[in-house]
PDB file of C-alpha atoms and ligand atoms in Angstrom:
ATOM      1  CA  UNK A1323     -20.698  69.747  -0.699  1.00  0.00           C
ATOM      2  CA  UNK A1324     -20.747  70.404  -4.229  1.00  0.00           C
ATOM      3  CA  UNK A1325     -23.757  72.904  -5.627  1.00  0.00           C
ATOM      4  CA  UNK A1326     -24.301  72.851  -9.313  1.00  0.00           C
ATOM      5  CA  UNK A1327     -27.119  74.895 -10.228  1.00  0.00           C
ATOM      6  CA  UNK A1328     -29.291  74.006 -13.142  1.00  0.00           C
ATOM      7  CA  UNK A1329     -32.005  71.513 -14.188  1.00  0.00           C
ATOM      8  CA  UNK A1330     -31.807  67.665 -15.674  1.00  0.00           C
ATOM      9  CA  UNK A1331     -33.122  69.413 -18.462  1.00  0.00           C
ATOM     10  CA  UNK A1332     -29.863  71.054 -19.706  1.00  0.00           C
ATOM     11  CA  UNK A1333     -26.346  70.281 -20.127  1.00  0.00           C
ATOM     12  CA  UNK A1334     -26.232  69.515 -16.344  1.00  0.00           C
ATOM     13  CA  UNK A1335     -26.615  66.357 -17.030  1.00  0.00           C
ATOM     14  CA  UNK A1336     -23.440  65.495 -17.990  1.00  0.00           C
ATOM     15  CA  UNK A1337     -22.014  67.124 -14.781  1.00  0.00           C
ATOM     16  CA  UNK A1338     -24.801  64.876 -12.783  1.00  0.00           C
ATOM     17  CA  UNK A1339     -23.288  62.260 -14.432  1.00  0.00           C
ATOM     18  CA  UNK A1340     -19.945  62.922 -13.704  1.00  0.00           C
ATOM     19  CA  UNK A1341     -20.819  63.564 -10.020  1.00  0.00           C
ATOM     20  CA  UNK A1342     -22.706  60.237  -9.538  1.00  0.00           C
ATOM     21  CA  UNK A1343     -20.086  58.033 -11.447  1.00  0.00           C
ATOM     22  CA  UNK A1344     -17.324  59.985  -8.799  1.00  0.00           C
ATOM     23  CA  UNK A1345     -18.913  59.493  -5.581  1.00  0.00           C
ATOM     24  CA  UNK A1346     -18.710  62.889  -4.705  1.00  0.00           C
ATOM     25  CA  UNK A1347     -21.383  64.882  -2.433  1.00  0.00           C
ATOM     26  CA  UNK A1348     -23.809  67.322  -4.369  1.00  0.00           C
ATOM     27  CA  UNK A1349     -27.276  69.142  -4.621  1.00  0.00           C
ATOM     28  CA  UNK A1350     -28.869  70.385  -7.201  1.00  0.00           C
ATOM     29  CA  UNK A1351     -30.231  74.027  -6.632  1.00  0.00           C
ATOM     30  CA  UNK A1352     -32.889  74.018  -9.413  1.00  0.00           C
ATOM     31  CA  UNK A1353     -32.497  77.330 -12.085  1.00  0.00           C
ATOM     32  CA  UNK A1354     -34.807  77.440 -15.148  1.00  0.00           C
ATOM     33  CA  UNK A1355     -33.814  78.000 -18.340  1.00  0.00           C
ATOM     34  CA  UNK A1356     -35.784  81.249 -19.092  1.00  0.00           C
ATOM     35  CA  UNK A1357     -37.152  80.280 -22.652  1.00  0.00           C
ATOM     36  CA  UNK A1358     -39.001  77.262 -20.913  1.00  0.00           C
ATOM     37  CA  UNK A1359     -40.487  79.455 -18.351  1.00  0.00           C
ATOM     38  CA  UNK A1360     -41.697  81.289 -21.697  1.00  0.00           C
ATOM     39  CA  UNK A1361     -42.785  78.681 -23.287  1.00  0.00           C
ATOM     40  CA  UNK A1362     -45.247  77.959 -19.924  1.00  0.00           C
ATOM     41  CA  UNK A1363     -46.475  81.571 -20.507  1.00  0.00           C
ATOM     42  CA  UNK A1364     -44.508  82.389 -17.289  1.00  0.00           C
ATOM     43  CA  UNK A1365     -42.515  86.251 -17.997  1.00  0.00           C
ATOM     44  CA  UNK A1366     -38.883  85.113 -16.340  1.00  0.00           C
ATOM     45  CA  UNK A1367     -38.400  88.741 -14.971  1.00  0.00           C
ATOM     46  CA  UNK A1368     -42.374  88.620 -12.932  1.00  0.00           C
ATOM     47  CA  UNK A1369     -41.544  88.413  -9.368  1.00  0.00           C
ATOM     48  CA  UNK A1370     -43.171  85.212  -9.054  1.00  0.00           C
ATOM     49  CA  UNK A1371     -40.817  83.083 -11.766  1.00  0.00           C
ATOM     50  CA  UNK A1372     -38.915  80.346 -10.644  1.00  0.00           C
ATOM     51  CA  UNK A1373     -35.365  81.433 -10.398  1.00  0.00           C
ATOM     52  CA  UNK A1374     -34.013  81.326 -13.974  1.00  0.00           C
ATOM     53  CA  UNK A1375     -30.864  81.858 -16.439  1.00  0.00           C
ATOM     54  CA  UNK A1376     -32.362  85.717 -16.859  1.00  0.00           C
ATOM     55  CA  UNK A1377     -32.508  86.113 -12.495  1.00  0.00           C
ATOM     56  CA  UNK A1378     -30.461  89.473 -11.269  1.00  0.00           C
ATOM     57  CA  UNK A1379     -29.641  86.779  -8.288  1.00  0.00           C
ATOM     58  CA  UNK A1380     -28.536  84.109 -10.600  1.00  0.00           C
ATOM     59  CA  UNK A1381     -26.694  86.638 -13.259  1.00  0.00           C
ATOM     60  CA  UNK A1382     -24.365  87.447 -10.132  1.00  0.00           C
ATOM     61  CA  UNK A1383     -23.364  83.851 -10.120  1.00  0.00           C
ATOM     62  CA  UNK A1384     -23.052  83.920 -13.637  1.00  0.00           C
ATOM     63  CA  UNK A1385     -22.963  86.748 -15.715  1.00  0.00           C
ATOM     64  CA  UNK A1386     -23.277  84.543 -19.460  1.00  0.00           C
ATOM     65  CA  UNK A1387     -26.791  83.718 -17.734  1.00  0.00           C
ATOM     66  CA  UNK A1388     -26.416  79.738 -18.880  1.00  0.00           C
ATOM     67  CA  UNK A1389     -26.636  76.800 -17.330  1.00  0.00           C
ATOM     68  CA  UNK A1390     -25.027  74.702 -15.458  1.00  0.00           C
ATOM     69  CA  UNK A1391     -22.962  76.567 -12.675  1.00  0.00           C
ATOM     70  CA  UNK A1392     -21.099  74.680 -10.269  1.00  0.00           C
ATOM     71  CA  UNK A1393     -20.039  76.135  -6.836  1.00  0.00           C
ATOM     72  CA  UNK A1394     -17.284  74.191  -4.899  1.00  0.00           C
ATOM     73  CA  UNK A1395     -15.755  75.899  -1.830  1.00  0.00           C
ATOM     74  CA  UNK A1396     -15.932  79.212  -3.172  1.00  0.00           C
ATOM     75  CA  UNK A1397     -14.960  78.232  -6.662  1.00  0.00           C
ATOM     76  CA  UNK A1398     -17.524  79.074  -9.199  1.00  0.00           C
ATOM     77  CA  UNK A1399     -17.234  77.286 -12.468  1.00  0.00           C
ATOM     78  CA  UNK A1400     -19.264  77.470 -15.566  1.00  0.00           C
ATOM     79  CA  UNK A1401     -19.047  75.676 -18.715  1.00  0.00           C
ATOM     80  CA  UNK A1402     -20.336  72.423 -18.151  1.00  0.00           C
ATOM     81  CA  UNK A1403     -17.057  70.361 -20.072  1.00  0.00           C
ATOM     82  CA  UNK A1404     -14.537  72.237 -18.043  1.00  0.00           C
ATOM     83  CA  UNK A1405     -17.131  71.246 -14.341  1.00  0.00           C
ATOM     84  CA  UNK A1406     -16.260  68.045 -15.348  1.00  0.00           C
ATOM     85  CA  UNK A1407     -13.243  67.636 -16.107  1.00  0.00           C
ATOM     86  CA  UNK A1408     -12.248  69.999 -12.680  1.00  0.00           C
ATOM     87  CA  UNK A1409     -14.670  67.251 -11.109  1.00  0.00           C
ATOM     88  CA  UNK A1410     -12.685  64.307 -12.163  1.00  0.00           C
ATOM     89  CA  UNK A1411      -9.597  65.770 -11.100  1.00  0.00           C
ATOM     90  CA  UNK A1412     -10.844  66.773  -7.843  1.00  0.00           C
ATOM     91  CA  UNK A1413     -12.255  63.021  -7.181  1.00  0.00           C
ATOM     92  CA  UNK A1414      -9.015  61.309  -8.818  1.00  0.00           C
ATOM     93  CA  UNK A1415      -9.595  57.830  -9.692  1.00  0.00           C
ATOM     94  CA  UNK A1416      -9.628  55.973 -12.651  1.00  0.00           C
ATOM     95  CA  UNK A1417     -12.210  58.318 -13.909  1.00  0.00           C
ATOM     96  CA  UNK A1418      -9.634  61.497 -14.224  1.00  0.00           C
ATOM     97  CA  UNK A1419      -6.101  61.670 -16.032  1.00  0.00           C
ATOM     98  CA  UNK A1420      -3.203  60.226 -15.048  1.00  0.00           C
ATOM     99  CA  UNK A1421      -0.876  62.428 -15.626  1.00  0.00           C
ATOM    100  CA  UNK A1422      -0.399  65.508 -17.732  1.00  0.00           C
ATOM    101  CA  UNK A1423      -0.717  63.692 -21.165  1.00  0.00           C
ATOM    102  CA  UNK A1424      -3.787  62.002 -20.408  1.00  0.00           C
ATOM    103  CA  UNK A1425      -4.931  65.820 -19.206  1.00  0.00           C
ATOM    104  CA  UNK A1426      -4.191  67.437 -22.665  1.00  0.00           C
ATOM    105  CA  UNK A1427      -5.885  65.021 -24.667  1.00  0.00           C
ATOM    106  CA  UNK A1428      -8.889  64.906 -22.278  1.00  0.00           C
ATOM    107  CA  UNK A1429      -9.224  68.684 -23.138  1.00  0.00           C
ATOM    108  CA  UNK A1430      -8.507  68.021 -26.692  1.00  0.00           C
ATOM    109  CA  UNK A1431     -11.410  65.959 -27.230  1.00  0.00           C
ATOM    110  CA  UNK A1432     -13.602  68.247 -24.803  1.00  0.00           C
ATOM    111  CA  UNK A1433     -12.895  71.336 -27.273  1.00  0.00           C
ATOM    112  CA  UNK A1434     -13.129  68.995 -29.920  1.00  0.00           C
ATOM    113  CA  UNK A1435     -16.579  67.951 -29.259  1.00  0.00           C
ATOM    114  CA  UNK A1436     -17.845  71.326 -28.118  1.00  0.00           C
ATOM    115  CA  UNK A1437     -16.466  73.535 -31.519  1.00  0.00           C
ATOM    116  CA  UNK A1438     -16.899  71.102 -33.741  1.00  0.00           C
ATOM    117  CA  UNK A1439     -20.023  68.855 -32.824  1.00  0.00           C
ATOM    118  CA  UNK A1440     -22.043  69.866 -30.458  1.00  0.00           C
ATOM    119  CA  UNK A1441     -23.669  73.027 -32.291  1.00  0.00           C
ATOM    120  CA  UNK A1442     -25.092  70.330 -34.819  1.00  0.00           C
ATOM    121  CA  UNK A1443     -25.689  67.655 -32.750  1.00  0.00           C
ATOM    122  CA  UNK A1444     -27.959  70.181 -30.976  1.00  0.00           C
ATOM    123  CA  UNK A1445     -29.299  71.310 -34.014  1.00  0.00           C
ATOM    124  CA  UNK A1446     -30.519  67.251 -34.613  1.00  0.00           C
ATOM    125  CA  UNK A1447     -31.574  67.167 -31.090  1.00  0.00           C
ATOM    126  CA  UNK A1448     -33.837  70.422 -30.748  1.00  0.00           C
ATOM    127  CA  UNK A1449     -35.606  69.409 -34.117  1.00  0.00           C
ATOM    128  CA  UNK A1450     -36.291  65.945 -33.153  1.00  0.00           C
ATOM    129  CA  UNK A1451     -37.808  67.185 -29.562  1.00  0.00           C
ATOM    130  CA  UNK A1452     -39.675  69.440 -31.441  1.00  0.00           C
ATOM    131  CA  UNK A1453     -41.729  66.921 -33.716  1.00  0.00           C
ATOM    132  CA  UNK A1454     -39.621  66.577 -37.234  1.00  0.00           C
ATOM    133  CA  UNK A1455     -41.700  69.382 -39.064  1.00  0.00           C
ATOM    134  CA  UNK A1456     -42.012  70.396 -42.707  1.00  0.00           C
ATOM    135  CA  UNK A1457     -38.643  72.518 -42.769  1.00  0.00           C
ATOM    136  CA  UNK A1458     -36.795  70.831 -40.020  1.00  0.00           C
ATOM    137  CA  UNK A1459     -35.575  67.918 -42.316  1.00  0.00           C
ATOM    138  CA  UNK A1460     -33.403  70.274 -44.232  1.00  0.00           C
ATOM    139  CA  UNK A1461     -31.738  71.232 -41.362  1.00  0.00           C
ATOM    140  CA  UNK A1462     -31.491  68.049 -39.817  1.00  0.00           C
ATOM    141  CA  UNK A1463     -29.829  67.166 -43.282  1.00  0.00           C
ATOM    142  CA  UNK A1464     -27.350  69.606 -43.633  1.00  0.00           C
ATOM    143  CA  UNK A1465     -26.263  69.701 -39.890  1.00  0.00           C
ATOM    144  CA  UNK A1466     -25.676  65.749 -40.493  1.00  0.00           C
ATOM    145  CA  UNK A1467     -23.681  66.043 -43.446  1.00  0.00           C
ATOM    146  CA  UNK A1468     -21.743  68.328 -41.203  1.00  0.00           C
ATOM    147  CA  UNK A1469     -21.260  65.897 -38.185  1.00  0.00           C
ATOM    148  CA  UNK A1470     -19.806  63.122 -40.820  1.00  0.00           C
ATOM    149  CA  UNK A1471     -16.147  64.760 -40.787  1.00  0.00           C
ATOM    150  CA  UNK A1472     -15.481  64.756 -37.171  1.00  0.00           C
ATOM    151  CA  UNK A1473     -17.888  61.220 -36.592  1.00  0.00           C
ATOM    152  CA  UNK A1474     -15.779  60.081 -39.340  1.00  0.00           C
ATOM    153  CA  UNK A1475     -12.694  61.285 -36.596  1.00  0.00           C
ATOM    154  CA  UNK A1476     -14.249  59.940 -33.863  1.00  0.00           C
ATOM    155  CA  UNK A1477     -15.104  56.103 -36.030  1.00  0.00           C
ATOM    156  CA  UNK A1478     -11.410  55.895 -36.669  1.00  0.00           C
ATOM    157  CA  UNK A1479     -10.114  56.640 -33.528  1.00  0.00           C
ATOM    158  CA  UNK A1480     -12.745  54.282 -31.767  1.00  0.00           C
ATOM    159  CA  UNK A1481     -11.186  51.670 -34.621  1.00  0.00           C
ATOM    160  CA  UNK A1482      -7.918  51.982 -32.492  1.00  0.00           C
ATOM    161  CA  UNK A1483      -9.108  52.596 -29.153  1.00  0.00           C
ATOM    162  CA  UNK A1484     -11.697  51.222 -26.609  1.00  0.00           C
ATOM    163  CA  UNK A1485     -12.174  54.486 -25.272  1.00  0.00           C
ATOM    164  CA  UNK A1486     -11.710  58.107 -25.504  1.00  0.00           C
ATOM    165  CA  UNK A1487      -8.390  58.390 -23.594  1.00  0.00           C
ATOM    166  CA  UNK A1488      -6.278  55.801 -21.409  1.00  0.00           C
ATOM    167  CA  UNK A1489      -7.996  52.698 -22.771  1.00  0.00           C
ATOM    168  CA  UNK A1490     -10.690  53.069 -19.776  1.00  0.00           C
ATOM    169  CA  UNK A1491     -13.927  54.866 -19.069  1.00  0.00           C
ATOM    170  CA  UNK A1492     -12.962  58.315 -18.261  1.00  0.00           C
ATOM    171  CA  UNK A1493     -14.089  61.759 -17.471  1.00  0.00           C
ATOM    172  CA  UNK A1494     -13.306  62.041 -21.565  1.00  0.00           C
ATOM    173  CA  UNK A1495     -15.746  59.723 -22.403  1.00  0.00           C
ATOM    174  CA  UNK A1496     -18.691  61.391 -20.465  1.00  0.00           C
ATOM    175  CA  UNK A1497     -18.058  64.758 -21.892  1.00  0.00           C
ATOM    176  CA  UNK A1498     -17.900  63.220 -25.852  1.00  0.00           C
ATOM    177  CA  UNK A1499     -20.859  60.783 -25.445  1.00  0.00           C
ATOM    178  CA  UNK A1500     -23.477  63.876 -24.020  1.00  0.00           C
ATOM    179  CA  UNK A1501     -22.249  65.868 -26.792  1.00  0.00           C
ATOM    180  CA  UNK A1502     -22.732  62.973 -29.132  1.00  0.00           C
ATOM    181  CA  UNK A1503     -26.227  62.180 -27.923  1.00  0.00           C
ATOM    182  CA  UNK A1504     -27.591  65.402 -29.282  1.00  0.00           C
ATOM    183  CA  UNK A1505     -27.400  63.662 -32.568  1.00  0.00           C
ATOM    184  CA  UNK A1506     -28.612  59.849 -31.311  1.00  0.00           C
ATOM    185  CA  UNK A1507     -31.946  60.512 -32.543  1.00  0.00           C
ATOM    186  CA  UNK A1508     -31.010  60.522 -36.235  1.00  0.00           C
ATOM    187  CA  UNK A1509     -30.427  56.803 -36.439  1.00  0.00           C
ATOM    188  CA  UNK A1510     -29.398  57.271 -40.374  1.00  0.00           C
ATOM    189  CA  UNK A1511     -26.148  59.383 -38.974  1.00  0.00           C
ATOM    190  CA  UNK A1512     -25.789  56.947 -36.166  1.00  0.00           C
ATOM    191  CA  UNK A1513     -25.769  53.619 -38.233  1.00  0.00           C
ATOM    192  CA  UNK A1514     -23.074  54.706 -40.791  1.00  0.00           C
ATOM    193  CA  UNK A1515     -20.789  55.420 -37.580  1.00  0.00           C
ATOM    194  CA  UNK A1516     -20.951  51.833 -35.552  1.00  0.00           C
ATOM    195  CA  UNK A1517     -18.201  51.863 -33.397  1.00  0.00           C
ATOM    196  CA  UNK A1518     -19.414  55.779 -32.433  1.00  0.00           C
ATOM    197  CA  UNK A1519     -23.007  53.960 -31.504  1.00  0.00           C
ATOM    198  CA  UNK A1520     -21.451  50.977 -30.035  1.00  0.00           C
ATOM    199  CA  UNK A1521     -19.126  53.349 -27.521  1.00  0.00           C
ATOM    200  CA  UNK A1522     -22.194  55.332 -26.654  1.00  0.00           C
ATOM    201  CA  UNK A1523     -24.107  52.664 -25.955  1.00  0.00           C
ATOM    202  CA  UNK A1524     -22.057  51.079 -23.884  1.00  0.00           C
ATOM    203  CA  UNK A1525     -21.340  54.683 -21.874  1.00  0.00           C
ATOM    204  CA  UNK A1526     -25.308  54.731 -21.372  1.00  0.00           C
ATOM    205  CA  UNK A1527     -25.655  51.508 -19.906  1.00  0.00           C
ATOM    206  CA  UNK A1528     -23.106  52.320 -16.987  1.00  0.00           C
ATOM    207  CA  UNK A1529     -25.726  52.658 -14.175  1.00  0.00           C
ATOM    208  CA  UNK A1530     -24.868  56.382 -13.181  1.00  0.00           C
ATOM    209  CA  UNK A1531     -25.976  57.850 -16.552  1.00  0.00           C
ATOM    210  CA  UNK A1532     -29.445  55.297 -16.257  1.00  0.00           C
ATOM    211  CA  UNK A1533     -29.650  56.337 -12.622  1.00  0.00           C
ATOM    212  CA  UNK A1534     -29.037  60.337 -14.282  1.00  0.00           C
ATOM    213  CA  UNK A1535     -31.664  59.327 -17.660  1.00  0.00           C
ATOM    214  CA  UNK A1536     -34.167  58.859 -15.614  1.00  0.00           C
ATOM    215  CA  UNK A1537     -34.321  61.229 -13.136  1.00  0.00           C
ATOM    216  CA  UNK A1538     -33.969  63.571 -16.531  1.00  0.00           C
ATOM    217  CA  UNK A1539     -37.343  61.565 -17.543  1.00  0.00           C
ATOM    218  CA  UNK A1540     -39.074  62.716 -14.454  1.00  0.00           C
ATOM    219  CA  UNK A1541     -38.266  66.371 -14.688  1.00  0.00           C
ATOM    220  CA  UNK A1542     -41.392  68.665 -16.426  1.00  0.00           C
ATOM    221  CA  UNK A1543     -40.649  69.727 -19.641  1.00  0.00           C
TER     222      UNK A1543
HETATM  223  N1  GSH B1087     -21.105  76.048 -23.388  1.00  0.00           N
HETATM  224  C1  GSH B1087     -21.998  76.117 -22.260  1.00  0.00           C
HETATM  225  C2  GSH B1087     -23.409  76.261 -22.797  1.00  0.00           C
HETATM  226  C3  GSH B1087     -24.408  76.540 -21.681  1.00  0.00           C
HETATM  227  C4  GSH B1087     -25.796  76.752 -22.224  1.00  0.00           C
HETATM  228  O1  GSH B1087     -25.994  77.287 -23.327  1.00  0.00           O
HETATM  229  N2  GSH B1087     -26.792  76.338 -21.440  1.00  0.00           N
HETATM  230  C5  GSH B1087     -28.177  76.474 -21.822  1.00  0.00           C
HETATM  231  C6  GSH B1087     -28.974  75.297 -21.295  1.00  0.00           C
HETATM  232  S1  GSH B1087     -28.313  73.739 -21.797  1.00  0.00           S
HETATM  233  C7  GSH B1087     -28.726  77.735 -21.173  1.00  0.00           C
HETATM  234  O2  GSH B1087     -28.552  77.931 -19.993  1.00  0.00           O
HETATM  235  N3  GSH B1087     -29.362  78.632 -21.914  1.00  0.00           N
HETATM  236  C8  GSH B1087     -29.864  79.835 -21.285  1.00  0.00           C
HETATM  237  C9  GSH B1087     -31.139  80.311 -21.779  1.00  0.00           C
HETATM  238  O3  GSH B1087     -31.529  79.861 -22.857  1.00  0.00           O
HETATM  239  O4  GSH B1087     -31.766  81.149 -21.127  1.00  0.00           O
HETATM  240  C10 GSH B1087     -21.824  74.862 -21.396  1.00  0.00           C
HETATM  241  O5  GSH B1087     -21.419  73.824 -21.929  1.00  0.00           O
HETATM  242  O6  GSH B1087     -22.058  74.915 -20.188  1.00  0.00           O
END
């Protein structure tokens, strides 16, 4: 059985993803991150707090104190691109590479979308959940005019290729498309890329992320 450690509310969802989409046994063991428990007025080290990303039990697991952690038969893994991709190997299947070449370019688009997109798709992602304020807009700007270059990357190679890697749904794809949805909510970014939004729309119909979406819906804020 598969443990990954985290909340709906964080980057585990791509790893819940993964892990419904693979058939594979897991359980969520819920950890906080400790700025929400702030935000509820709740002091993450009071002996009462929900076990969170600043816990002496859960800073054992993992010392960065992020989420998600995965725990598999002794193996603990953080860094939620490199869960999933282990994942997908682990499950086989159409779903993980082939062989070695579809392995290396799996992991070149996984560091590909997490050094060069998914610090200002976040960016997009935390303004927009916070209510676009006076201020914000700038941001939002400038991290957009940043994501153009590597969307612009991702449009062409989309132009060539029905998916990520291997001409199928993959592993690949779920890692790009929940680094790409940090910037969905800017729909001026999204309609000047249209094979990007077509791809990612078509990666969040498959029922797994749905059946992941809304279980993210239900979670408190
Ligand atoms: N690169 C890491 C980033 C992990 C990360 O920053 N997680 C956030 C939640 S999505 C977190 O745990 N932050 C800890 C905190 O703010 O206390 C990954 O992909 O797993």
């Amino acid at each position: 059985m598969i443990t990954l450690y985290g909340m709906y509310r964080s980057r585990a969802t791509r790893n819940i993803w993964a892990l419904e989409e693979l058939g594979l046994a897991w359980q969520l063991k819920p950890v906080i991150q400790a700025y929400r428990l702030e935000a509820r007025g709740v002091d993450p080290a009071s002996a009462g707090a929900a076990l969170n990303t600043r816990s002496p039990d859960f800073l054992r697991l993992s010392p960065a104190g992020a989420i998600p952690v995965m725990e598999d038969a002794g193996l603990i893994l953080s860094e939620s691109l490199a869960i999933n991709l282990y994942l997908a190997r682990k499950a086989g299947g159409p779903l993980a590479p082939k062989d070695a070449r579809e392995e290396a370019l799996m992991e070149q688009w996984a560091l590909y979308g997490a050094t060069g997109i998914e610090t200002d798709a976040l960016e997009i992602s935390m303004a927009y959940a916070k209510g676009v304020a006076e201020g914000a807009e700038a941001a939002i700007e400038r991290a957009s005019d940043r994501l153009r270059r590597p969307f612009a990357a991702l449009e062409a190679h989309l132009g060539a290729h029905s998916h990520m890697v291997g001409g199928r749904f993959t592993v690949a794809d779920i890692n790009m498309a929940e680094v790409v949805r940090y910037a969905q909510p800017h729909k001026a970014l999204m309609a000047a890329f249209p094979r990007v939004t077509s791809w990612l729309d078509l990666c969040q119909a498959r029922p797994a992320f749905q059946k992941m979406w809304a279980a993210r819906e239900a979670e408190a804020v």
